[in-house]
Tab-separated table of C-alpha atoms in Angstrom:
chain	number	residue	atom	x	y	z
W	1	ILE	CA	96.978	-6.079	-15.010
W	2	ALA	CA	95.247	-3.784	-17.946
W	3	ALA	CA	96.827	-0.620	-16.840
W	4	ARG	CA	100.460	-1.959	-17.404
W	5	GLU	CA	99.326	-3.144	-21.005
W	6	TYR	CA	98.018	0.381	-21.696
W	7	LEU	CA	101.216	1.843	-20.455
W	8	GLU	CA	103.120	-0.477	-22.961
W	9	LEU	CA	100.908	0.674	-25.560
W	10	SER	CA	101.553	4.170	-24.944
W	11	ALA	CA	105.067	3.761	-25.180
W	12	ASN	CA	104.767	2.534	-28.641
W	13	SER	CA	102.439	5.121	-29.936
W	14	SER	CA	102.363	8.747	-30.436
W	15	GLY	CA	99.927	11.864	-30.361
W	16	GLY	CA	96.401	11.503	-29.762
W	17	ALA	CA	96.705	7.303	-29.631
W	18	ARG	CA	99.569	7.748	-26.945
W	19	TYR	CA	97.316	10.109	-24.643
W	20	ASP	CA	94.248	7.798	-25.029
W	21	ASN	CA	96.278	4.905	-23.782
W	22	LEU	CA	97.758	6.855	-20.810
W	23	LEU	CA	94.014	7.778	-20.008
W	24	SER	CA	93.015	4.120	-20.201
W	25	ALA	CA	95.983	3.341	-18.041
W	26	ALA	CA	95.032	5.949	-15.188
W	27	GLU	CA	91.367	4.716	-15.403
W	28	SER	CA	92.334	1.072	-14.821
W	29	PHE	CA	94.604	2.040	-12.039
W	30	LEU	CA	91.698	4.008	-10.298
W	31	HIS	CA	89.490	0.959	-10.738
W	32	GLY	CA	92.245	-1.144	-9.192
W	33	ASN	CA	92.416	1.402	-6.283
W	34	PHE	CA	95.925	2.049	-7.390
W	35	ILE	CA	95.522	5.850	-6.688
W	36	GLU	CA	99.101	6.951	-6.560
W	37	GLN	CA	99.664	5.257	-9.945
W	38	ALA	CA	96.593	6.776	-11.374
W	39	LYS	CA	97.732	10.239	-10.341
W	40	GLN	CA	101.144	9.820	-11.601
W	41	THR	CA	99.927	8.601	-15.029
W	42	LEU	CA	97.696	11.612	-15.242
W	43	HIS	CA	100.589	13.829	-14.433
W	44	SER	CA	102.532	12.622	-17.425
W	45	LEU	CA	99.903	13.905	-19.787
W	46	PRO	CA	100.487	17.411	-21.121
W	47	PRO	CA	97.373	19.107	-20.620
W	48	ASP	CA	97.801	21.666	-23.408
W	49	ALA	CA	98.046	18.673	-25.928
W	50	LEU	CA	94.672	17.040	-25.045
W	51	ASP	CA	91.548	17.591	-27.243
W	52	SER	CA	88.418	18.451	-25.573
W	53	ARG	CA	87.302	14.728	-25.237
W	54	GLN	CA	90.560	13.718	-23.763
W	55	SER	CA	90.343	16.815	-21.401
W	56	ASP	CA	86.935	15.662	-20.368
W	57	HIS	CA	88.237	12.085	-19.857
W	58	ARG	CA	91.111	13.407	-17.609
W	59	ARG	CA	88.849	15.429	-15.360
W	60	ILE	CA	86.494	12.677	-14.841
W	61	ILE	CA	89.382	10.350	-13.752
W	62	GLU	CA	90.547	13.119	-11.355
W	63	ALA	CA	86.991	13.410	-9.925
W	64	GLY	CA	87.135	9.661	-9.386
W	65	ILE	CA	90.339	10.040	-7.538
W	66	THR	CA	89.073	12.990	-5.478
W	67	LEU	CA	85.985	10.880	-4.438
W	68	THR	CA	88.095	7.847	-3.445
W	69	GLU	CA	90.045	10.329	-1.237
W	70	HIS	CA	86.765	11.367	0.626
W	71	ASP	CA	86.326	14.682	-0.971
W	72	PRO	CA	83.022	14.745	-2.643
W	73	ARG	CA	82.810	18.640	-2.901
W	74	GLY	CA	86.118	18.524	-4.831
W	75	THR	CA	84.674	15.789	-7.174
W	76	LEU	CA	81.609	17.911	-8.002
W	77	ASP	CA	83.832	20.973	-8.476
W	78	THR	CA	85.872	18.954	-10.782
W	79	LEU	CA	82.839	17.899	-12.836
W	80	LYS	CA	81.008	21.069	-12.970
W	81	ASP	CA	81.877	21.969	-16.381
W	82	ILE	CA	81.365	18.721	-17.909
W	83	ALA	CA	78.072	17.952	-19.590
W	84	PRO	CA	77.262	14.174	-19.423
W	85	SER	CA	75.338	14.499	-22.710
W	86	ALA	CA	78.341	15.533	-24.532
W	87	ALA	CA	80.711	12.725	-23.457
W	88	SER	CA	80.541	9.295	-24.709
W	89	PRO	CA	78.004	6.976	-23.404
W	90	ALA	CA	80.397	5.170	-20.973
W	91	LEU	CA	81.712	8.351	-19.727
W	92	SER	CA	78.265	9.917	-19.320
W	93	ILE	CA	77.524	6.949	-17.052
W	94	THR	CA	80.515	7.661	-14.967
W	95	VAL	CA	79.803	11.248	-14.674
W	96	HIS	CA	76.356	10.519	-13.431
W	97	GLU	CA	77.566	7.848	-10.892
W	98	LEU	CA	80.359	10.015	-9.476
W	99	ARG	CA	77.976	13.016	-9.200
W	100	ALA	CA	75.226	10.903	-7.394
W	101	THR	CA	77.745	9.409	-4.977
W	102	ALA	CA	79.362	12.921	-4.146
W	103	TYR	CA	75.933	14.288	-3.752
W	104	ASN	CA	74.855	11.348	-1.373
W	105	GLN	CA	78.044	11.548	0.776
W	106	LEU	CA	77.198	15.430	1.255
W	107	GLY	CA	73.627	14.400	2.327
W	108	ASN	CA	72.184	16.286	-0.764
W	109	PHE	CA	69.717	13.309	-1.469
W	110	LEU	CA	67.624	15.255	-3.817
W	111	GLU	CA	70.415	15.778	-6.178
W	112	ALA	CA	71.773	12.294	-5.750
W	113	ALA	CA	68.166	11.057	-6.667
W	114	ARG	CA	68.085	13.481	-9.782
W	115	GLU	CA	71.502	11.937	-11.004
W	116	ARG	CA	70.392	8.605	-10.712
W	117	VAL	CA	67.117	9.375	-12.709
W	118	ALA	CA	69.314	10.859	-15.517
W	119	LEU	CA	71.419	7.540	-15.056
W	120	ALA	CA	68.735	5.189	-15.505
W	121	PRO	CA	68.131	5.388	-19.207
W	122	LEU	CA	71.755	4.991	-20.171
W	123	LEU	CA	72.132	1.590	-18.399
W	124	SER	CA	71.477	-1.494	-20.510
W	125	ASP	CA	72.907	-3.887	-18.057
W	126	PRO	CA	70.010	-5.238	-15.969
W	127	GLU	CA	72.044	-5.690	-12.651
W	128	ALA	CA	73.526	-2.161	-13.021
W	129	ALA	CA	69.885	-0.783	-13.575
W	130	ARG	CA	68.867	-2.736	-10.427
W	131	ARG	CA	71.557	-1.331	-8.448
W	132	ASN	CA	70.928	2.236	-9.516
W	133	GLU	CA	67.339	1.844	-8.796
W	134	GLN	CA	68.228	0.596	-5.208
W	135	ALA	CA	70.546	3.506	-4.664
W	136	LEU	CA	67.862	5.983	-6.031
W	137	TRP	CA	65.137	4.680	-3.642
W	138	GLN	CA	67.511	4.673	-0.550
W	139	ALA	CA	68.317	8.401	-1.491
W	140	LEU	CA	64.749	9.241	-1.792
W	141	MET	CA	63.791	7.373	1.483
W	142	SER	CA	66.547	9.492	3.257
W	143	LEU	CA	64.294	12.678	2.610
W	144	SER	CA	61.692	13.626	5.031
W	145	SER	CA	57.947	13.479	3.900
W	146	THR	CA	57.966	17.386	3.840
W	147	ALA	CA	60.822	17.463	1.581
W	148	LEU	CA	59.475	14.821	-0.800
W	149	GLU	CA	56.341	16.974	-0.977
W	150	SER	CA	58.096	20.234	-1.453
W	151	PHE	CA	60.457	18.995	-4.093
W	152	LYS	CA	57.862	17.818	-6.598
W	153	LEU	CA	58.278	21.111	-8.910
W	154	ALA	CA	57.236	19.538	-12.069
W	155	PRO	CA	53.720	17.992	-12.804
W	156	PRO	CA	53.022	14.496	-13.972
W	157	PRO	CA	54.180	12.532	-15.898
W	158	ASP	CA	57.790	13.991	-14.784
W	159	ILE	CA	59.901	11.247	-13.851
W	160	LEU	CA	61.646	12.795	-10.718
W	161	SER	CA	58.266	14.015	-9.413
W	162	GLY	CA	56.778	10.475	-9.819
W	163	TRP	CA	59.772	9.125	-7.799
W	164	LEU	CA	59.196	11.800	-5.021
W	165	GLU	CA	55.610	10.886	-4.840
W	166	LEU	CA	55.963	7.217	-4.856
W	167	ALA	CA	58.525	7.553	-1.941
W	168	ASP	CA	56.180	9.974	-0.135
W	169	ILE	CA	53.464	7.173	-0.559
W	170	ALA	CA	55.743	4.565	0.873
W	171	LYS	CA	56.669	6.679	4.048
W	172	ASN	CA	52.897	7.804	4.477
W	173	SER	CA	51.888	4.043	4.301
W	174	GLN	CA	53.780	3.219	7.414
W	175	ALA	CA	51.339	5.437	9.333
W	176	ARG	CA	48.166	4.754	7.135
W	177	PRO	CA	49.028	1.158	5.889
W	178	GLY	CA	45.238	0.309	4.666
W	179	ASP	CA	45.031	2.392	1.630
W	180	ILE	CA	48.293	2.106	-0.107
W	181	ASP	CA	46.915	-0.196	-3.031
W	182	LYS	CA	44.491	2.699	-3.640
W	183	GLN	CA	47.252	5.322	-3.638
W	184	ILE	CA	49.575	3.350	-5.748
W	185	ALA	CA	46.720	2.743	-8.354
W	186	ALA	CA	46.235	6.671	-8.531
W	187	TRP	CA	49.757	7.140	-8.828
W	188	ARG	CA	49.950	4.717	-11.829
W	189	THR	CA	47.179	6.800	-13.345
W	190	ARG	CA	49.137	10.002	-13.067
W	191	TYR	CA	52.441	8.430	-14.054
W	192	PRO	CA	51.547	5.546	-16.647
W	193	ASN	CA	54.915	5.133	-18.214
W	194	HIS	CA	57.211	5.585	-15.125
W	195	PRO	CA	60.145	3.527	-15.121
W	196	ALA	CA	59.735	2.310	-11.408
W	197	SER	CA	60.364	-1.639	-11.743
W	198	ALA	CA	57.747	-4.163	-11.173
W	199	HIS	CA	60.022	-5.807	-8.516
W	200	LEU	CA	59.939	-2.237	-6.313
W	201	MET	CA	56.363	-1.955	-6.731
W	202	ALA	CA	55.855	-5.545	-5.651
W	203	SER	CA	58.023	-5.058	-2.613
W	204	LEU	CA	56.171	-1.833	-1.445
W	205	LEU	CA	53.049	-3.618	-1.463
W	206	ALA	CA	54.360	-6.807	0.257
W	207	GLN	CA	56.042	-4.761	2.975
W	208	GLN	CA	52.548	-3.629	4.200
W	209	PRO	CA	51.752	-4.886	7.948
W	210	GLU	CA	48.517	-6.552	7.087
W	211	ARG	CA	50.208	-8.560	4.282
W	212	LEU	CA	53.073	-9.548	6.540
W	213	SER	CA	50.913	-10.713	9.284
W	214	THR	CA	48.951	-13.040	6.673
W	215	GLN	CA	52.080	-14.188	5.225
């Protein structure tokens, strides 16, 4: 296990390098679901000796532990003072993912979607991007049509507003299936560079009742 290797490295290093290895060990324990070992490793770190980057890393790991222990509110509290833009790219991704998952568990689907929107441009792996879009869409579809309409606070081409409007189109198309092509065409005009994937758009069109009957 990688965590054991990091612990060995920490034993043979000092100062900042030792703390980085201990943080990596705690993170590896967390990813392997060895929660108690992750906690013990974090407790071995002297908080006053960590620099700001290491302190943020520690809190991000603590937030992951809290989420694993089914305390999403505690996760958000732990992350509240961390600006994802100030962290490394990998840690920024983790912050957004943790916040999105915590908000989703609390039923705050708008904030879960907002975190997913912020996360999307950071993802270079196509599979990770697909999973993020799927989770984003599920959060949006958990909102009522009234909420989708009222939460569109910024005008086009705002990306989050575009997502909210697209989800609203999808919900309303179930009641008015005939004109979704026209609605999506108008939506594309308002949001010409929106990051919604071609796969998602195609699946929206394919799910219409008249298309399913002809298929």
